[in-house]
XYZ file of C-alpha atoms in Angstrom:
485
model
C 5.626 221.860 212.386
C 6.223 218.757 210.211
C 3.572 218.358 207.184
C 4.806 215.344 206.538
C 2.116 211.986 206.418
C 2.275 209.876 209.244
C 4.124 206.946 208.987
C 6.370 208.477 205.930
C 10.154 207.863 205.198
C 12.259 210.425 207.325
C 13.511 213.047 205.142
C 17.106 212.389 203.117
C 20.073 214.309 204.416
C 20.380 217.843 202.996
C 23.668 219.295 202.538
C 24.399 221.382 205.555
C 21.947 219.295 207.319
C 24.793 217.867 209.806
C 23.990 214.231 208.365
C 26.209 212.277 205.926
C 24.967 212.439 202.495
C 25.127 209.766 200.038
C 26.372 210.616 196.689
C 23.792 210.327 194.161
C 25.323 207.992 191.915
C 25.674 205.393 194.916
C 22.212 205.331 195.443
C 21.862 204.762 192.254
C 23.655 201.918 192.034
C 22.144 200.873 195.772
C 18.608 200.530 194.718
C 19.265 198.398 191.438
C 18.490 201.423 188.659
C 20.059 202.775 185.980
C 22.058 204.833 187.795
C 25.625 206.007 186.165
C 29.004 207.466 188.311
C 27.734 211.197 187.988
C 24.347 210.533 186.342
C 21.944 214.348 187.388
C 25.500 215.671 188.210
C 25.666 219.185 187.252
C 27.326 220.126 183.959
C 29.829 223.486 184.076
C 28.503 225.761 180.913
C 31.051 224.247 178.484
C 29.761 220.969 179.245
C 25.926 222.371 178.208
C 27.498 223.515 175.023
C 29.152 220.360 174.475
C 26.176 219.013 174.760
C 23.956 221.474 172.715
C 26.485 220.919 169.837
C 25.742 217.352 170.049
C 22.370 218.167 169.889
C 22.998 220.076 166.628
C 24.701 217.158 165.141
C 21.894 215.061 165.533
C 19.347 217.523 164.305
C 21.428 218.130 160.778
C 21.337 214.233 160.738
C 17.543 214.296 161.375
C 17.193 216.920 157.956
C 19.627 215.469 156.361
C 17.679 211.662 156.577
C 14.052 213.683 155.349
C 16.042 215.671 152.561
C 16.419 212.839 151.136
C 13.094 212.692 150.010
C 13.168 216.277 148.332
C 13.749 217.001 144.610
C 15.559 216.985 142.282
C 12.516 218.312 140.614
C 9.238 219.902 141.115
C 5.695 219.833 139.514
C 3.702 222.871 139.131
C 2.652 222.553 142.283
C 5.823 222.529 144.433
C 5.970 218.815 144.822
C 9.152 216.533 144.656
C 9.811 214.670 141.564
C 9.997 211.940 140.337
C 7.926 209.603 142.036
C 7.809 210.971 145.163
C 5.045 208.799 146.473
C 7.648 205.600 146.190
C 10.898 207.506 147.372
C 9.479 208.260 150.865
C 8.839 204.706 151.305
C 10.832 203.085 149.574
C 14.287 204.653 151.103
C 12.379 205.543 154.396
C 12.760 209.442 154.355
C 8.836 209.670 154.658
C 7.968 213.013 157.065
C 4.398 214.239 157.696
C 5.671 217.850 157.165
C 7.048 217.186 153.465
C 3.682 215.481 152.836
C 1.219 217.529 153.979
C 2.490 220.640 151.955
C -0.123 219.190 149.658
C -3.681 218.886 150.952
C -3.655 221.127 153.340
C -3.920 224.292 151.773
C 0.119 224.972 152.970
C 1.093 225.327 149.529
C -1.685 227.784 149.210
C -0.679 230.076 151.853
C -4.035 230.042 154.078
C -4.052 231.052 157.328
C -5.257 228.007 159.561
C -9.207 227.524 160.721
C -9.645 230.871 159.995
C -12.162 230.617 157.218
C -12.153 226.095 157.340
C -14.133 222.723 157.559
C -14.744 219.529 157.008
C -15.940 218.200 154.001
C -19.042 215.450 153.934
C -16.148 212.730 154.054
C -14.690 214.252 156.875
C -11.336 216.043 155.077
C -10.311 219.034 156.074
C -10.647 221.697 153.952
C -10.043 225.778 153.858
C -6.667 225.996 155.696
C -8.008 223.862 158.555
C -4.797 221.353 159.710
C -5.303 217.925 162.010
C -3.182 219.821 165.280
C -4.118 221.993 167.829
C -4.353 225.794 166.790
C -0.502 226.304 167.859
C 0.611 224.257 165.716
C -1.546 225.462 162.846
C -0.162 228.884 163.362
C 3.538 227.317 163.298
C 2.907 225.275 160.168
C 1.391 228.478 158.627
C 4.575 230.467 159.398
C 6.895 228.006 158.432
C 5.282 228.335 154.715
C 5.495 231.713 154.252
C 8.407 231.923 151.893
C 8.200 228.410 151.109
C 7.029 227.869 147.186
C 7.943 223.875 146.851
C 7.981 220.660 149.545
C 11.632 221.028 149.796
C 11.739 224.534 150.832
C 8.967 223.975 153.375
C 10.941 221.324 154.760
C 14.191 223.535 155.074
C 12.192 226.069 156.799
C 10.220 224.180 159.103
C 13.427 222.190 160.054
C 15.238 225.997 160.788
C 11.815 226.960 163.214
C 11.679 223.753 165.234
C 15.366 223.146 165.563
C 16.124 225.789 168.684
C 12.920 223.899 170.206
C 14.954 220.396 170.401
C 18.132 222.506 171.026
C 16.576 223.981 174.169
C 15.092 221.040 175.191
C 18.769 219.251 175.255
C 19.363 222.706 177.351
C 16.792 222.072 179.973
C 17.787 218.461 180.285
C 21.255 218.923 181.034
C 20.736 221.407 183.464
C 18.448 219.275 185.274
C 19.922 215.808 184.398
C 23.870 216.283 183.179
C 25.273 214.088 180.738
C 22.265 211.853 180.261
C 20.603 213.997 178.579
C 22.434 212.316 175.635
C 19.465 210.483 175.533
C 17.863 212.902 174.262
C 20.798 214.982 172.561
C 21.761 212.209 170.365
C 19.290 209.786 170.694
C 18.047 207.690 167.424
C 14.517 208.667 167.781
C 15.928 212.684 167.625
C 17.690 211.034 163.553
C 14.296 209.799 162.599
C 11.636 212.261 164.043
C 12.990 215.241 164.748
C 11.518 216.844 160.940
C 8.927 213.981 160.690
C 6.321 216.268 162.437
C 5.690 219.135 164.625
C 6.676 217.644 167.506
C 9.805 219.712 169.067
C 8.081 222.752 170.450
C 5.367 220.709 172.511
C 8.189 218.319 173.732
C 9.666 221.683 174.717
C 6.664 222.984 176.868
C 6.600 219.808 178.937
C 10.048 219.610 179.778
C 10.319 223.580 180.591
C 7.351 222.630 183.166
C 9.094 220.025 185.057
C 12.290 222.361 184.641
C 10.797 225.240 186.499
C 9.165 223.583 188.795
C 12.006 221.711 190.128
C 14.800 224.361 189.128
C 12.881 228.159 189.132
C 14.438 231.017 187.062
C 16.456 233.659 187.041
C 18.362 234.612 190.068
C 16.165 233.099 192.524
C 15.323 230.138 190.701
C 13.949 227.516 193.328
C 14.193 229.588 196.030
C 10.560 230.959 194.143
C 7.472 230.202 195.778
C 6.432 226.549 194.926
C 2.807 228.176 193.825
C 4.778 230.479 191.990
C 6.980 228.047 190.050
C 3.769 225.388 189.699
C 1.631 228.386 188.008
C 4.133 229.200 185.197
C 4.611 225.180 185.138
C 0.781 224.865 183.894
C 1.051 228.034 182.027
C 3.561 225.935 179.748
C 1.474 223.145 180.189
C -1.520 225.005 178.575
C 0.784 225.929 176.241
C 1.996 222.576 175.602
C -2.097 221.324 174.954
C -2.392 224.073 172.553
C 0.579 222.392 170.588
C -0.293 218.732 170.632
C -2.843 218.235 173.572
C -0.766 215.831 175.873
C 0.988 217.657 178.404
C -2.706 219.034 179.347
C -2.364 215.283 181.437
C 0.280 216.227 183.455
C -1.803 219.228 185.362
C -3.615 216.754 187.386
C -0.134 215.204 189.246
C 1.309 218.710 189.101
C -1.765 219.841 191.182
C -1.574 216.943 193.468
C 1.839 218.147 194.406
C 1.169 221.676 195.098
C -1.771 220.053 196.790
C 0.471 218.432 199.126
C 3.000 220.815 199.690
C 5.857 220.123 196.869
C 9.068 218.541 197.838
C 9.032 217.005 201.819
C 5.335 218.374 202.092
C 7.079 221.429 203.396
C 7.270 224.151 200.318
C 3.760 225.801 201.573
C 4.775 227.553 204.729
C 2.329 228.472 207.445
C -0.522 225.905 205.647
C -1.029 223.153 208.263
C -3.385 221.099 205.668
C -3.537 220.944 201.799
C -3.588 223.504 199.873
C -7.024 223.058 197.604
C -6.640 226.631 197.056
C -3.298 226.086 194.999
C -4.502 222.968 193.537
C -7.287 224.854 191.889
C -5.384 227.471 190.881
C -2.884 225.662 188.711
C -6.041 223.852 187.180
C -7.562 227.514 186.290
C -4.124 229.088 185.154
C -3.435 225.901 182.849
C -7.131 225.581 181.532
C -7.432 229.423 180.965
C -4.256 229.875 179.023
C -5.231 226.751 176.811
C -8.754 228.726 176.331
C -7.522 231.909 176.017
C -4.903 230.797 173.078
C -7.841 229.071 171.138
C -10.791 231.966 171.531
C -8.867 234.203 168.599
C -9.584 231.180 166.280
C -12.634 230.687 167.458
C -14.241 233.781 167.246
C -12.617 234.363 164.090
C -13.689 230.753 162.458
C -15.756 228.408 164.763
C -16.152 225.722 161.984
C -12.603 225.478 160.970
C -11.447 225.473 164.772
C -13.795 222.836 165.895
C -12.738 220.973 162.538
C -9.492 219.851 163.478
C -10.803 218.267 166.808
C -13.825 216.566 164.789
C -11.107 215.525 162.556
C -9.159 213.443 165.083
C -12.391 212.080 166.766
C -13.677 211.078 163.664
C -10.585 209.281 162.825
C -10.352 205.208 162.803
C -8.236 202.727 163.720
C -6.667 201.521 160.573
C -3.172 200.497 159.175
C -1.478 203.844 159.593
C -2.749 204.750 163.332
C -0.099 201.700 164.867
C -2.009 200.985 167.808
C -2.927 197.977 169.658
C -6.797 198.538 168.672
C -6.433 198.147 164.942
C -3.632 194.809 165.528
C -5.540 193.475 168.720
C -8.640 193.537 167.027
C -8.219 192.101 163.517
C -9.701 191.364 161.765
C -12.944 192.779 162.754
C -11.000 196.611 163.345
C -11.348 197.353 158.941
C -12.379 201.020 159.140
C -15.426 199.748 157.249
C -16.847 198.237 160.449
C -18.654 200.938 162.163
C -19.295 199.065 165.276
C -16.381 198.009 166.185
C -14.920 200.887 165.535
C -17.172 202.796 167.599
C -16.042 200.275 170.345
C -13.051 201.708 170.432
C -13.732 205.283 170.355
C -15.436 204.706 173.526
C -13.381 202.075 175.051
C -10.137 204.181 174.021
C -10.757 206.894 176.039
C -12.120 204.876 178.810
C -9.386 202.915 179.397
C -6.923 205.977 179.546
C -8.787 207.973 181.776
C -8.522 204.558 184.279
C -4.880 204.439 183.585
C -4.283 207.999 184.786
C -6.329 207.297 187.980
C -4.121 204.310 188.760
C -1.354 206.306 188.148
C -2.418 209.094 190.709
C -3.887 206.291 193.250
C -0.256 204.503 193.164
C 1.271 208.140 193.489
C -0.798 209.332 196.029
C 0.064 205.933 198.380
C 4.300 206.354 197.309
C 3.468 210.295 198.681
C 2.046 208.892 202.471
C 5.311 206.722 202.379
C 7.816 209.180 201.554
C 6.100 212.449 202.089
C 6.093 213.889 198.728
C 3.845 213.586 195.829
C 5.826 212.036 192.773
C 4.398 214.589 190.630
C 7.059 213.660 187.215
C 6.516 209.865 188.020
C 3.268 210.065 188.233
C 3.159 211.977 184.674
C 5.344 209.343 182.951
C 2.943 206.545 183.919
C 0.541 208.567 182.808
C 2.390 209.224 179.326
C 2.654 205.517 179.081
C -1.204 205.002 179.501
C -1.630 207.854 176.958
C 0.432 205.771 174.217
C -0.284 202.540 175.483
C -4.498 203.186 174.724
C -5.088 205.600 172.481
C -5.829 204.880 169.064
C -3.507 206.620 167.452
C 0.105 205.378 168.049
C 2.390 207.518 165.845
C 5.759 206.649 165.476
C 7.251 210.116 166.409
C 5.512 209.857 169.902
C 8.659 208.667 171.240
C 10.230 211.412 171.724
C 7.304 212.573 174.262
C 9.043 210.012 176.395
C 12.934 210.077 175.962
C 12.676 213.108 178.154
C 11.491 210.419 180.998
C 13.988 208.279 180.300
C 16.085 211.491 180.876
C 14.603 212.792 184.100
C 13.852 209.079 185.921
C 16.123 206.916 187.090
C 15.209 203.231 185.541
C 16.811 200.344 184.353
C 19.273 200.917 180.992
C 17.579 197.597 180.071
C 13.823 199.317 179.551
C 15.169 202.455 177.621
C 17.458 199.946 175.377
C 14.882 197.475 174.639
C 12.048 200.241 174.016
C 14.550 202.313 171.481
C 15.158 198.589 169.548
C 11.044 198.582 169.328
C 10.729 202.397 168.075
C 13.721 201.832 165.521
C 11.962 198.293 164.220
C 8.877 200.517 164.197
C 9.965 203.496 162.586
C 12.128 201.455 159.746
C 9.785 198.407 159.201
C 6.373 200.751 159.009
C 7.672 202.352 155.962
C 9.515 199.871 154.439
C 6.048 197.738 154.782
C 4.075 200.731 152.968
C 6.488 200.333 149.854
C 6.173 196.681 149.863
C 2.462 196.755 150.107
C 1.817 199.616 147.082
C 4.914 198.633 145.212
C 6.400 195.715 145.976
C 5.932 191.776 145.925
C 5.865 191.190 150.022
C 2.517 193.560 151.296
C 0.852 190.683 153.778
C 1.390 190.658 157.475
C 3.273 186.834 157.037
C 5.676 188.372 154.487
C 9.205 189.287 154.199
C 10.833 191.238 157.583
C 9.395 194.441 157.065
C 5.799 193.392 158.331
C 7.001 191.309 160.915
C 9.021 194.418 161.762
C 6.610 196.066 162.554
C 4.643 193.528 164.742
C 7.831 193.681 166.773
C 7.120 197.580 167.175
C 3.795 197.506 168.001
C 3.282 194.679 170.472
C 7.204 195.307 171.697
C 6.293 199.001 172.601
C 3.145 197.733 174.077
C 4.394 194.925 176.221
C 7.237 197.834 177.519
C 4.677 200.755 178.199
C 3.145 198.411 180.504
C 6.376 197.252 182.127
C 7.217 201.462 181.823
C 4.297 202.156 183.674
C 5.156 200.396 186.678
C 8.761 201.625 186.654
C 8.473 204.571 186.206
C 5.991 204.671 188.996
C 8.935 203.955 191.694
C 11.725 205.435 190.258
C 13.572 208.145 191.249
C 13.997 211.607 189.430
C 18.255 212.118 188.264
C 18.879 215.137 189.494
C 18.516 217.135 193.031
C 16.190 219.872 193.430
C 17.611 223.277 193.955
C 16.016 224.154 197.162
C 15.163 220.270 199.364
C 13.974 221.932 202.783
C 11.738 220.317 205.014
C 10.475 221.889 207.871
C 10.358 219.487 210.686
């Protein structure tokens, strides 16, 4: 019994199927893509630790560039002297994680939320951190045996470094050798140690990993529920981090919804599978619950303080976004109304995006005949960075796994690393030249006009992103492609 849509594509030739199959890397090259002779080709285990090692390289690179910004000398209370406040700056080493171990209570060895709030100004106070309770927990443990900014950056560097090691890990199994775009990618130099982004990064990948490749002996040969449910486990996981995986449970329901790969991974089930669908929405929103209820039974005001914190937050010369540039000059922070505009029209507009995204994915899935669950998700990604209001410079590497996993044109990734770089380089640079220097307005010297070229250059390319990625094709094959027919 076929359970695939009327009027979709026939199904591509399997191996064993008794049909010739094309190589990958000559479709690749058929249908105009970034394809690459043995791009999602499968790397033997030296080739993985090649590639891990590469990985490494990059990471020592990444503390290497933020160590820069530690010492030679320490106040009383653990911070970098002299002048740190110019150095990070000035020569560009600035990280969030060297920063904060001052104002945050780090330095002070609180446990997170616990016993936290906001003060009448809206800073958080009593342990209470801006990130989801995960990462409040990591940043907690990464201080324990810190006593200065330097040592918390050593040891926050040695926790989240097997995080971007794994990830490289993951991608190569799925996608082979270009997962050098993420193994030694620039983005990996400059934000690897610039926040607490590796372990979330992580989570999402290992969800589109075990969906598509299983585990253990078995691997796909799993149950498609089976591998979706520990998918938005991870995903749950993943919100508890840094919130935006939590997006990609709506596309990964749609394709259990439908079936998985070919419509054809739900045997016996002549119609959708709501059923499914509505589990992986209760596994992935009870394991995002169930990971915050500790911290909020223990401290309900310092766990609801670090969402009120990033609601209450404005669009102002450090978020990056569109809102604060598009709108200026009426965006100041001073101007309530406008920025109340946004919180509203923020949200608004990224909730609309992710419905496109599903709408366009859900007409490619009656063409084809399966639901393009990790195309769907970076569209989705793209809306996410495209609208919100904050636009942090070490978001990229939420999407160099897509450029990893989706087969688009070199051109996009190319052009969108040149933005980040001009972004990452020219924001700092810019925050010297406006608190120490002679060059601080937005028609001065390179470094402001740098960063114009980041923001509206990663702008203009999430849009164009959003529409690739929307009909490209994943790099690698899935373990188990069996339609029944």
């Amino acid at each position: 019994m076929s359970t695939v849509p009327a009027g979709a594509a026939a199904p591509e030739s399997r191996p064993g199927s008794g049909e010739d199959e094309v190589p990958e890397e000559v479709g690749a090259a058929a249908d105009g893509s970034a394809g690459r002779p043995g791009a999602g080709a499968r790397l033997t285990s030296f080739g993985l630790i090649v590639l891990t090692v590469l990985c490494g390289i990059t990471l020592v690179l990444g503390f290497v560039n933020k160590d820069r910004c530690t010492g030679p000398r320490f106040d009383e209370y653990g911070r970098s002297q002299p002048d740190f406040d110019k150095r990070r700056y000035q020569d560009v080493c600035y990280s969030d994680i060297q920063t904060l171990w001052i104002g945050r209570d780090i330095d002070r060895h609180v446990f997170p939320y616990v016993h936290g709030s906001l003060t009448e100004d809206g800073q958080p106070i009593g342990g209470v951190v801006e990130y989801p309770v995960l990462t409040g927990v990591f940043i907690w443990a990464s201080a324990i045996f810190a006593s200065t900014d330097a040592d918390f950056l050593l040891y926050s560097a040695l926790l989240l470094a097997p995080f971007g090691l794994a990830t490289a890990w993951l991608l190569g199994r799925m996608s082979g050798w270009r997962a050098l775009l993420w193994a030694i990618s620039p983005p990996l130099v400059l934000y690897a140690f610039h926040n607490w982004e590796l372990p979330v990064v992580l989570c999402a990948t290992a969800a589109f990993y075990v969906v598509h490749r299983g585990w253990g002996r078995r691997g796909a040969d799993r149950p498609l529920l089976t591998r979706a449910t520990v998918a938005a486990v991870l995903l749950g996981l993943g919100f508890a981090f840094k919130v935006y995986p939590a997006i990609f449970v709506l596309p990964l329901m749609l394709y259990v919804l439908t079936g998985g790969r070919g419509g054809a991974e739900s045997p016996g089930r002549a119609g959708p599978d709501w059923k499914g669908a509505l589990r992986i929405a209760g596994v992935a929103l009870g394991t995002a619950v169930a990971v915050n209820i500790p911290f909020m039974v223990a401290g309900f005001e310092g766990w609801r303080a670090s969402f009120t914190f990033q609601l209450l937050r404005k669009a102002d010369i450090t978020t990056n976004s569109i809102w604060f540039w598009g709108l200026r000059p009426d965006s100041n922070p001073d101007n309530a109304p406008v920025q109340e505009l946004i919180g509203v029209l923020s949200p608004l507009l990224m909730m609309i995006s992710f419905v496109v995204a599903c709408g366009i994915g859900w007409m490619r899935y009656q063409r084809e005949g399966t639901y393009p669950w990790l195309p769907v998700s970076a569209a989705m990604l793209c809306g996410f960075l495209l609208l919100h209001k904050v636009h942090s410079p070490q978001y990229t590497l939420w999407l160099i796994p897509m450029f990893v996993l989706l087969r688009i044109r070199w051109g996009w990734i190319l052009a969108y690393l040149v933005a980040d770089l001009a972004m990452g380089i020219g924001i700092f640079r810019w925050y010297y030249e406006i608190f120490y220097g002679e060059h601080g307005d937005i028609f001065d010297g390179f470094s402001a006009q740098a960063v114009m070229i980041g923001v509206w250059g990663r702008a203009a390319l999430l849009v164009g992103l959003f529409c690739a990625f929307l009909t490209a094709r994943e790099t690698f094959r899935d373990d188990r492609e069996r339609l029944t027919v």
